[in-house]
Short mmCIF file of C-alpha atoms and ligand atoms in Angstrom, two decimals:
data_model
loop_
_atom_site.label_atom_id
_atom_site.label_comp_id
_atom_site.label_asym_id
_atom_site.label_seq_id
_atom_site.Cartn_x
_atom_site.Cartn_y
_atom_site.Cartn_z
CA UNK A 1 -113.17 60.15 -147.88
CA UNK A 2 -113.01 62.92 -150.25
CA UNK A 3 -112.55 66.65 -149.73
CA UNK A 4 -115.51 68.54 -150.95
CA UNK A 5 -114.77 72.10 -149.89
CA UNK A 6 -112.51 74.60 -149.04
CA UNK A 7 -112.82 78.27 -147.76
CA UNK A 8 -110.05 80.60 -147.30
CA UNK A 9 -110.23 84.15 -145.76
CA UNK A 10 -108.17 86.78 -143.73
CA UNK A 11 -109.13 88.47 -140.32
CA UNK A 12 -107.69 91.56 -138.63
CA UNK A 13 -107.25 90.63 -134.97
CA UNK A 14 -106.65 93.44 -132.39
CA UNK A 15 -103.90 93.08 -129.69
CA UNK A 16 -104.71 93.62 -126.07
CA UNK A 17 -101.22 94.98 -125.69
CA UNK A 18 -99.49 96.82 -128.71
CA UNK A 19 -95.72 96.15 -128.61
CA UNK A 20 -92.62 97.52 -130.44
CA UNK A 21 -90.08 95.38 -132.19
CA UNK A 22 -86.95 97.42 -133.18
CA UNK A 23 -89.24 100.74 -133.08
CA UNK A 24 -91.95 99.75 -135.23
CA UNK A 25 -95.44 99.65 -133.05
CA UNK A 26 -97.94 96.72 -133.62
CA UNK A 27 -101.54 97.08 -132.50
CA UNK A 28 -103.14 94.59 -134.47
CA UNK A 29 -102.27 91.49 -136.73
CA UNK A 30 -103.82 89.75 -139.82
CA UNK A 31 -103.90 86.13 -139.98
CA UNK A 32 -105.25 83.86 -142.87
CA UNK A 33 -107.62 81.08 -142.10
CA UNK A 34 -108.42 78.03 -144.11
CA UNK A 35 -111.21 75.50 -143.49
CA UNK A 36 -111.49 72.09 -145.15
CA UNK A 37 -114.71 70.12 -145.33
CA UNK A 38 -114.88 66.55 -145.89
CA UNK A 39 -117.70 64.60 -147.33
CA UNK A 40 -117.99 62.71 -143.95
CA UNK A 41 -119.33 66.14 -142.50
CA UNK A 42 -116.18 66.74 -140.62
CA UNK A 43 -114.03 70.01 -141.17
CA UNK A 44 -110.45 70.81 -140.64
CA UNK A 45 -108.93 74.35 -139.48
CA UNK A 46 -105.45 76.07 -140.20
CA UNK A 47 -104.31 79.64 -139.73
CA UNK A 48 -101.20 81.29 -140.88
CA UNK A 49 -99.39 84.62 -139.95
CA UNK A 50 -97.83 85.95 -143.37
CA UNK A 51 -95.38 88.81 -142.84
CA UNK A 52 -93.03 90.42 -145.24
CA UNK A 53 -90.15 90.40 -142.69
CA UNK A 54 -90.58 86.96 -141.23
CA UNK A 55 -92.14 84.58 -143.84
CA UNK A 56 -91.19 86.45 -146.83
CA UNK A 57 -94.56 86.73 -148.12
CA UNK A 58 -97.23 89.34 -148.43
CA UNK A 59 -100.87 88.63 -147.16
CA UNK A 60 -103.30 88.01 -150.05
CA UNK A 61 -105.02 91.01 -151.31
CA UNK A 62 -107.66 89.01 -152.86
CA UNK A 63 -108.45 85.91 -150.90
CA UNK A 64 -110.99 84.84 -153.80
CA UNK A 65 -108.22 84.39 -156.47
CA UNK A 66 -106.04 82.22 -154.11
CA UNK A 67 -109.19 80.21 -153.28
CA UNK A 68 -109.83 79.05 -156.60
CA UNK A 69 -106.33 77.78 -157.04
CA UNK A 70 -106.57 76.05 -153.58
CA UNK A 71 -109.59 74.54 -154.83
CA UNK A 72 -107.80 73.01 -157.88
CA UNK A 73 -105.40 71.61 -155.74
CA UNK A 74 -107.12 70.11 -152.80
CA UNK A 75 -110.82 69.69 -153.48
CA UNK A 76 -111.60 66.17 -154.70
CA UNK A 77 -108.37 64.51 -153.08
CA UNK A 78 -108.34 61.84 -150.42
CA UNK A 79 -107.89 62.74 -146.93
CA UNK A 80 -106.33 59.29 -146.57
CA UNK A 81 -103.71 60.58 -148.99
CA UNK A 82 -103.18 64.02 -147.07
CA UNK A 83 -99.55 63.51 -146.90
CA UNK A 84 -99.36 63.39 -150.64
CA UNK A 85 -101.38 66.47 -150.95
CA UNK A 86 -99.04 68.31 -148.54
CA UNK A 87 -96.04 67.47 -150.60
CA UNK A 88 -97.71 68.57 -153.67
CA UNK A 89 -98.70 71.92 -152.00
CA UNK A 90 -95.01 72.17 -150.64
CA UNK A 91 -93.99 72.28 -154.48
CA UNK A 92 -96.29 75.03 -155.28
CA UNK A 93 -95.99 76.96 -152.11
CA UNK A 94 -92.14 77.05 -151.73
CA UNK A 95 -92.14 80.90 -151.09
CA UNK A 96 -95.27 81.02 -148.99
CA UNK A 97 -94.53 79.17 -146.04
CA UNK A 98 -97.44 80.67 -143.82
CA UNK A 99 -99.85 79.64 -146.17
CA UNK A 100 -98.37 76.23 -146.51
CA UNK A 101 -98.29 75.94 -142.78
CA UNK A 102 -102.25 76.89 -142.55
CA UNK A 103 -102.96 74.17 -145.22
CA UNK A 104 -100.67 71.72 -143.40
CA UNK A 105 -102.43 72.11 -140.16
CA UNK A 106 -106.14 71.94 -141.85
CA UNK A 107 -105.14 68.52 -143.65
CA UNK A 108 -103.88 67.37 -140.47
CA UNK A 109 -106.86 68.49 -138.35
CA UNK A 110 -109.27 66.89 -140.74
CA UNK A 111 -107.30 63.63 -141.02
CA UNK A 112 -107.04 63.27 -137.33
CA UNK A 113 -110.65 64.02 -136.98
CA UNK A 114 -111.70 61.77 -139.65
CA UNK A 115 -110.07 58.98 -137.56
CA UNK A 116 -111.10 59.96 -134.13
CA UNK A 117 -107.51 60.94 -132.68
CA UNK A 118 -105.92 64.17 -131.54
CA UNK A 119 -103.09 65.61 -133.65
CA UNK A 120 -100.92 64.76 -130.52
CA UNK A 121 -101.66 60.96 -130.63
CA UNK A 122 -100.98 60.94 -134.42
CA UNK A 123 -97.75 62.66 -134.13
CA UNK A 124 -96.72 60.77 -131.15
CA UNK A 125 -96.48 63.16 -128.02
CA UNK A 126 -93.56 62.01 -125.97
CA UNK A 127 -92.73 64.82 -123.84
CA UNK A 128 -94.39 66.09 -120.43
CA UNK A 129 -96.17 69.48 -120.95
CA UNK A 130 -93.86 72.57 -120.78
CA UNK A 131 -93.79 75.94 -119.54
CA UNK A 132 -94.05 78.58 -122.18
CA UNK A 133 -92.28 81.91 -122.15
CA UNK A 134 -94.30 85.12 -122.30
CA UNK A 135 -92.82 88.00 -124.17
CA UNK A 136 -91.64 91.54 -123.09
CA UNK A 137 -91.10 93.64 -125.96
CA UNK A 138 -88.66 96.51 -126.33
CA UNK A 139 -89.74 98.84 -123.32
CA UNK A 140 -88.31 101.15 -120.99
CA UNK A 141 -86.95 100.07 -117.71
CA UNK A 142 -90.08 100.75 -115.45
CA UNK A 143 -92.37 99.54 -118.18
CA UNK A 144 -90.15 96.32 -118.35
CA UNK A 145 -90.56 95.86 -114.50
CA UNK A 146 -94.18 96.50 -114.42
CA UNK A 147 -94.85 93.83 -117.00
CA UNK A 148 -92.46 91.37 -115.44
CA UNK A 149 -94.35 91.54 -112.18
CA UNK A 150 -97.67 91.28 -114.09
CA UNK A 151 -96.70 87.94 -115.47
CA UNK A 152 -95.10 86.81 -112.11
CA UNK A 153 -98.49 87.37 -110.74
CA UNK A 154 -100.20 85.44 -113.40
CA UNK A 155 -97.90 82.41 -112.54
CA UNK A 156 -95.90 82.54 -115.78
CA UNK A 157 -92.47 80.69 -115.37
CA UNK A 158 -90.49 82.18 -118.04
CA UNK A 159 -90.19 85.69 -119.38
CA UNK A 160 -88.62 86.29 -122.87
CA UNK A 161 -87.07 89.72 -122.93
CA UNK A 162 -86.71 91.64 -126.19
CA UNK A 163 -83.39 93.49 -126.43
CA UNK A 164 -80.98 94.55 -129.00
CA UNK A 165 -81.83 98.27 -129.42
CA UNK A 166 -79.48 99.83 -126.93
CA UNK A 167 -76.70 97.82 -125.12
CA UNK A 168 -76.82 100.24 -122.16
CA UNK A 169 -80.36 100.09 -121.80
CA UNK A 170 -80.47 96.27 -122.49
CA UNK A 171 -78.38 95.64 -119.63
CA UNK A 172 -80.22 97.79 -117.22
CA UNK A 173 -83.50 96.32 -118.08
CA UNK A 174 -82.11 92.73 -117.75
CA UNK A 175 -80.57 93.27 -114.32
CA UNK A 176 -83.52 95.44 -112.84
CA UNK A 177 -86.08 93.03 -114.34
CA UNK A 178 -84.16 90.22 -112.37
CA UNK A 179 -84.03 92.16 -109.26
CA UNK A 180 -87.75 92.91 -109.35
CA UNK A 181 -89.27 89.34 -110.16
CA UNK A 182 -86.65 87.44 -107.96
CA UNK A 183 -84.42 84.53 -108.57
CA UNK A 184 -87.19 81.73 -109.46
CA UNK A 185 -88.58 82.95 -112.94
CA UNK A 186 -86.44 82.21 -115.89
CA UNK A 187 -85.57 84.87 -118.07
CA UNK A 188 -84.16 84.26 -121.64
CA UNK A 189 -83.58 87.02 -124.22
CA UNK A 190 -84.11 87.63 -127.87
CA UNK A 191 -81.58 90.16 -129.48
CA UNK A 192 -83.28 90.16 -132.77
CA UNK A 193 -79.99 90.34 -134.56
CA UNK A 194 -79.23 93.57 -132.79
CA UNK A 195 -75.60 92.77 -131.72
CA UNK A 196 -72.18 92.02 -133.19
CA UNK A 197 -69.68 89.72 -131.27
CA UNK A 198 -68.20 92.47 -129.07
CA UNK A 199 -71.37 93.78 -127.80
CA UNK A 200 -72.89 90.44 -127.41
CA UNK A 201 -70.01 89.36 -125.14
CA UNK A 202 -70.20 92.67 -123.35
CA UNK A 203 -74.04 92.20 -122.42
CA UNK A 204 -73.33 88.57 -121.46
CA UNK A 205 -70.51 89.77 -118.98
CA UNK A 206 -72.51 92.49 -117.68
CA UNK A 207 -75.64 90.52 -117.05
CA UNK A 208 -74.25 87.57 -115.25
CA UNK A 209 -76.11 88.39 -112.21
CA UNK A 210 -79.58 88.51 -114.05
CA UNK A 211 -79.04 84.72 -114.79
CA UNK A 212 -80.10 84.68 -118.38
CA UNK A 213 -81.21 81.31 -119.42
CA UNK A 214 -80.33 81.67 -123.15
CA UNK A 215 -79.78 84.21 -126.07
CA UNK A 216 -81.89 84.12 -129.22
CA UNK A 217 -80.53 85.43 -132.47
CA UNK A 218 -77.63 87.94 -131.32
CA UNK A 219 -76.37 88.75 -134.56
CA UNK A 220 -77.84 88.83 -138.28
CA UNK A 221 -77.50 85.73 -140.32
CA UNK A 222 -74.92 87.50 -142.31
CA UNK A 223 -72.69 87.30 -139.28
CA UNK A 224 -73.23 83.58 -138.77
CA UNK A 225 -69.54 82.95 -139.39
CA UNK A 226 -68.81 85.37 -136.58
CA UNK A 227 -70.88 83.38 -134.17
CA UNK A 228 -67.88 80.86 -134.25
CA UNK A 229 -65.81 83.34 -132.54
CA UNK A 230 -67.82 82.95 -129.57
CA UNK A 231 -66.91 80.17 -126.78
CA UNK A 232 -68.57 76.82 -127.04
CA UNK A 233 -70.42 77.36 -123.98
CA UNK A 234 -71.74 80.74 -125.43
CA UNK A 235 -72.75 79.31 -128.61
CA UNK A 236 -74.53 76.49 -126.94
CA UNK A 237 -76.76 79.04 -125.32
CA UNK A 238 -77.56 80.82 -128.46
CA UNK A 239 -80.89 79.96 -130.49
CA UNK A 240 -81.09 80.48 -134.36
CA UNK A 241 -84.19 82.33 -135.07
CA UNK A 242 -83.82 84.61 -138.13
CA UNK A 243 -80.95 82.16 -139.33
CA UNK A 244 -83.26 79.30 -139.38
CA UNK A 245 -86.22 79.03 -141.59
CA UNK A 246 -86.41 75.83 -143.50
CA UNK A 247 -84.50 72.39 -143.65
CA UNK A 248 -81.97 73.58 -145.80
CA UNK A 249 -80.89 76.20 -143.30
CA UNK A 250 -80.63 73.56 -140.52
CA UNK A 251 -78.34 71.41 -142.66
CA UNK A 252 -76.38 74.45 -143.40
CA UNK A 253 -75.95 75.62 -139.75
CA UNK A 254 -75.07 71.87 -138.63
CA UNK A 255 -72.40 71.89 -141.39
CA UNK A 256 -70.68 74.62 -139.67
CA UNK A 257 -69.23 74.23 -136.00
CA UNK A 258 -72.34 74.42 -134.13
CA UNK A 259 -72.98 78.25 -134.24
CA UNK A 260 -75.94 77.75 -132.45
CA UNK A 261 -76.78 75.04 -129.69
CA UNK A 262 -80.42 75.75 -130.15
CA UNK A 263 -82.90 75.96 -133.24
CA UNK A 264 -86.03 78.05 -132.95
CA UNK A 265 -88.66 76.60 -135.15
CA UNK A 266 -91.66 78.20 -136.15
CA UNK A 267 -94.30 76.54 -138.31
CA UNK A 268 -94.97 80.00 -139.97
CA UNK A 269 -91.23 79.97 -141.29
CA UNK A 270 -90.88 76.54 -142.36
CA UNK A 271 -94.31 75.70 -143.77
CA UNK A 272 -95.91 73.64 -141.09
CA UNK A 273 -95.60 70.50 -139.16
CA UNK A 274 -94.56 68.23 -141.93
CA UNK A 275 -91.26 70.29 -142.58
CA UNK A 276 -90.98 71.21 -138.87
CA UNK A 277 -90.51 67.61 -137.88
CA UNK A 278 -87.65 67.27 -140.63
CA UNK A 279 -85.93 70.07 -138.87
CA UNK A 280 -86.38 68.59 -135.71
CA UNK A 281 -84.82 65.19 -136.71
CA UNK A 282 -81.69 67.14 -137.94
CA UNK A 283 -81.50 68.91 -134.57
CA UNK A 284 -81.95 65.59 -132.65
CA UNK A 285 -79.21 64.04 -134.69
CA UNK A 286 -76.81 66.71 -133.86
CA UNK A 287 -77.55 67.10 -130.44
CA UNK A 288 -79.12 70.75 -130.79
CA UNK A 289 -82.11 71.48 -128.54
CA UNK A 290 -85.13 72.96 -129.90
CA UNK A 291 -87.47 75.84 -128.87
CA UNK A 292 -90.80 76.47 -130.52
CA UNK A 293 -91.91 79.95 -131.49
CA UNK A 294 -94.75 81.69 -133.03
CA UNK A 295 -96.12 85.15 -134.23
CA UNK A 296 -99.33 86.84 -133.27
CA UNK A 297 -101.40 83.73 -134.05
CA UNK A 298 -104.80 82.00 -133.68
CA UNK A 299 -105.04 79.13 -131.02
CA UNK A 300 -105.32 77.08 -134.33
CA UNK A 301 -101.71 77.52 -135.33
CA UNK A 302 -100.54 77.45 -131.56
CA UNK A 303 -102.23 74.12 -131.10
CA UNK A 304 -100.57 72.75 -133.97
CA UNK A 305 -97.20 74.06 -132.83
CA UNK A 306 -97.63 72.65 -129.37
CA UNK A 307 -98.81 69.17 -130.58
CA UNK A 308 -95.54 69.11 -132.90
CA UNK A 309 -93.51 70.36 -130.45
CA UNK A 310 -94.16 67.92 -127.69
CA UNK A 311 -93.70 65.06 -130.40
CA UNK A 312 -89.99 65.98 -131.12
CA UNK A 313 -87.29 64.38 -128.81
CA UNK A 314 -85.16 67.61 -128.79
CA UNK A 315 -87.67 69.90 -127.66
CA UNK A 316 -86.81 71.86 -124.51
CA UNK A 317 -88.49 75.26 -124.75
CA UNK A 318 -91.87 76.62 -125.75
CA UNK A 319 -92.43 80.22 -126.69
CA UNK A 320 -96.02 79.95 -127.81
CA UNK A 321 -97.56 82.92 -126.29
CA UNK A 322 -98.84 84.02 -129.73
CA UNK A 323 -102.49 83.77 -128.91
CA UNK A 324 -102.54 85.14 -125.39
CA UNK A 325 -102.43 88.86 -126.46
CA UNK A 326 -105.24 88.57 -129.00
CA UNK A 327 -108.40 90.48 -128.30
CA UNK A 328 -110.44 88.13 -130.56
CA UNK A 329 -109.77 84.97 -132.32
CA UNK A 330 -111.80 82.88 -134.92
CA UNK A 331 -111.46 79.83 -132.74
CA UNK A 332 -111.24 78.52 -129.07
CA UNK A 333 -109.69 75.51 -127.47
CA UNK A 334 -106.33 73.82 -128.77
CA UNK A 335 -104.56 73.91 -125.33
CA UNK A 336 -105.04 74.56 -121.57
CA UNK A 337 -102.64 77.05 -119.99
CA UNK A 338 -102.37 76.70 -116.21
CA UNK A 339 -99.68 78.17 -114.01
CA UNK A 340 -97.78 79.29 -117.29
CA UNK A 341 -97.61 75.66 -118.66
CA UNK A 342 -99.26 74.71 -121.92
CA UNK A 343 -101.14 71.49 -121.81
CA UNK A 344 -102.41 69.63 -125.21
CA UNK A 345 -105.67 68.23 -125.57
CA UNK A 346 -104.82 64.56 -126.13
CA UNK A 347 -108.66 63.28 -125.90
CA UNK A 348 -110.08 65.83 -128.55
CA UNK A 349 -109.75 64.68 -132.26
CA UNK A 350 -107.36 66.82 -134.42
CA UNK A 351 -106.33 70.18 -133.21
CA UNK A 352 -108.88 70.43 -130.57
CA UNK A 353 -109.96 73.79 -131.85
CA UNK A 354 -113.60 74.94 -133.09
CA UNK A 355 -114.84 77.85 -134.72
CA UNK A 356 -116.20 80.64 -132.37
MG1 MG B 1 -86.94 85.76 -132.47
#
C-alpha cells in the first residue's frame, strides 16, 4: 500500500494553566502536526513539540519548505516497509528529534490502521495501566497547596512538583504540600538541574517527612560525575531527564556506576517510539527503571508515548499529563483517563486518535 500524500503544519495551542519553569512563564505552546495518507483511504497522524531548550530544534518558520522535503522522502513509499522509511528519516533528521518523533508516530499510526490493530497490540503492551503524575510548576507555598488539593479532588494519585529555584522554598513547599494532601498521594519532584551535591542532599534530609517518591534531574548534565558522590540508595531514586536524550546518552550513563536508577524517556527528546524502545532495552538490561515524560503535547503524541511505555518491561512511572492542560487540540481520543490512571485503547486501530 503506497503513501500518496503528506500534510505538515503547526498550531498554536493555548494552555488552560500558564506555568513557570525556572522563571519563564508559558501560556501557549506550538506543536507541529503531520498527516500521512495512504492509497487505501486511511491516514496516520503524528505530532511533535520542538523546543530550542529541550529538543534543540526551532519550530519551522515555513512549513511549506519542509513539506516538499518530506514529500520527497515519504510519498510513494510502501507502508509495509515503514520501518525502513523511519530508518531513512532518522539519518536525515538527526538534529530534529521532535519532527522525527511526529513522522515516526504518523507512520506507525497508518501502518497499524492498515492492518486493523492498535499501536499497543503492534508493539506488544505487556503492562497493566499505570497512574500518571500531574505537574505543579514553580509556585509559592499557598498556590502549591491549592493546586495539590485540586488534583487530589480530581482523583489524581501522583503529583510531580517542580523545584530547584530556591532550596528553602523547595523544602517548605514539599513539606506543606504533603501536610495538605495527606499521606496517600505520591509526590515526586523535578529539580530541573537546580541543585549540586550539597544542596540536593540538604533537600533530601530536610524533606524526609514529605516522603518523596523519587527525584528527577537534581543537577546539570555537566555534574553527572558528581552524581556518583551520592549514596547508592540516593542514586537509585534519581531520574535522568536533561542527561538522557538518545540511545548514545543511555549507553554513556550505563557505562558509569549507575548515576541514575531511573531513565525519563520522552519521544520528543529521542525521536520517537523506535529509538525509545532501543533506550528501554538498554535500561531493562541494566536494571534501570523507566519513567515516560512529555512536554505540552497533543493527545496524538501522548497516545504514542503511552502505548510505547506500556510495551516496555522496565516501565514503572508515567508523567504523561501533557495534553491535560491544553485549551484546544487538533485531535481527540488516544487514551482514557480515570481516577488518575491512563488507559490505552487496545481495540481502536493505530493511535486511537481522530482529527477534530
Ligand atoms: Mg524533567
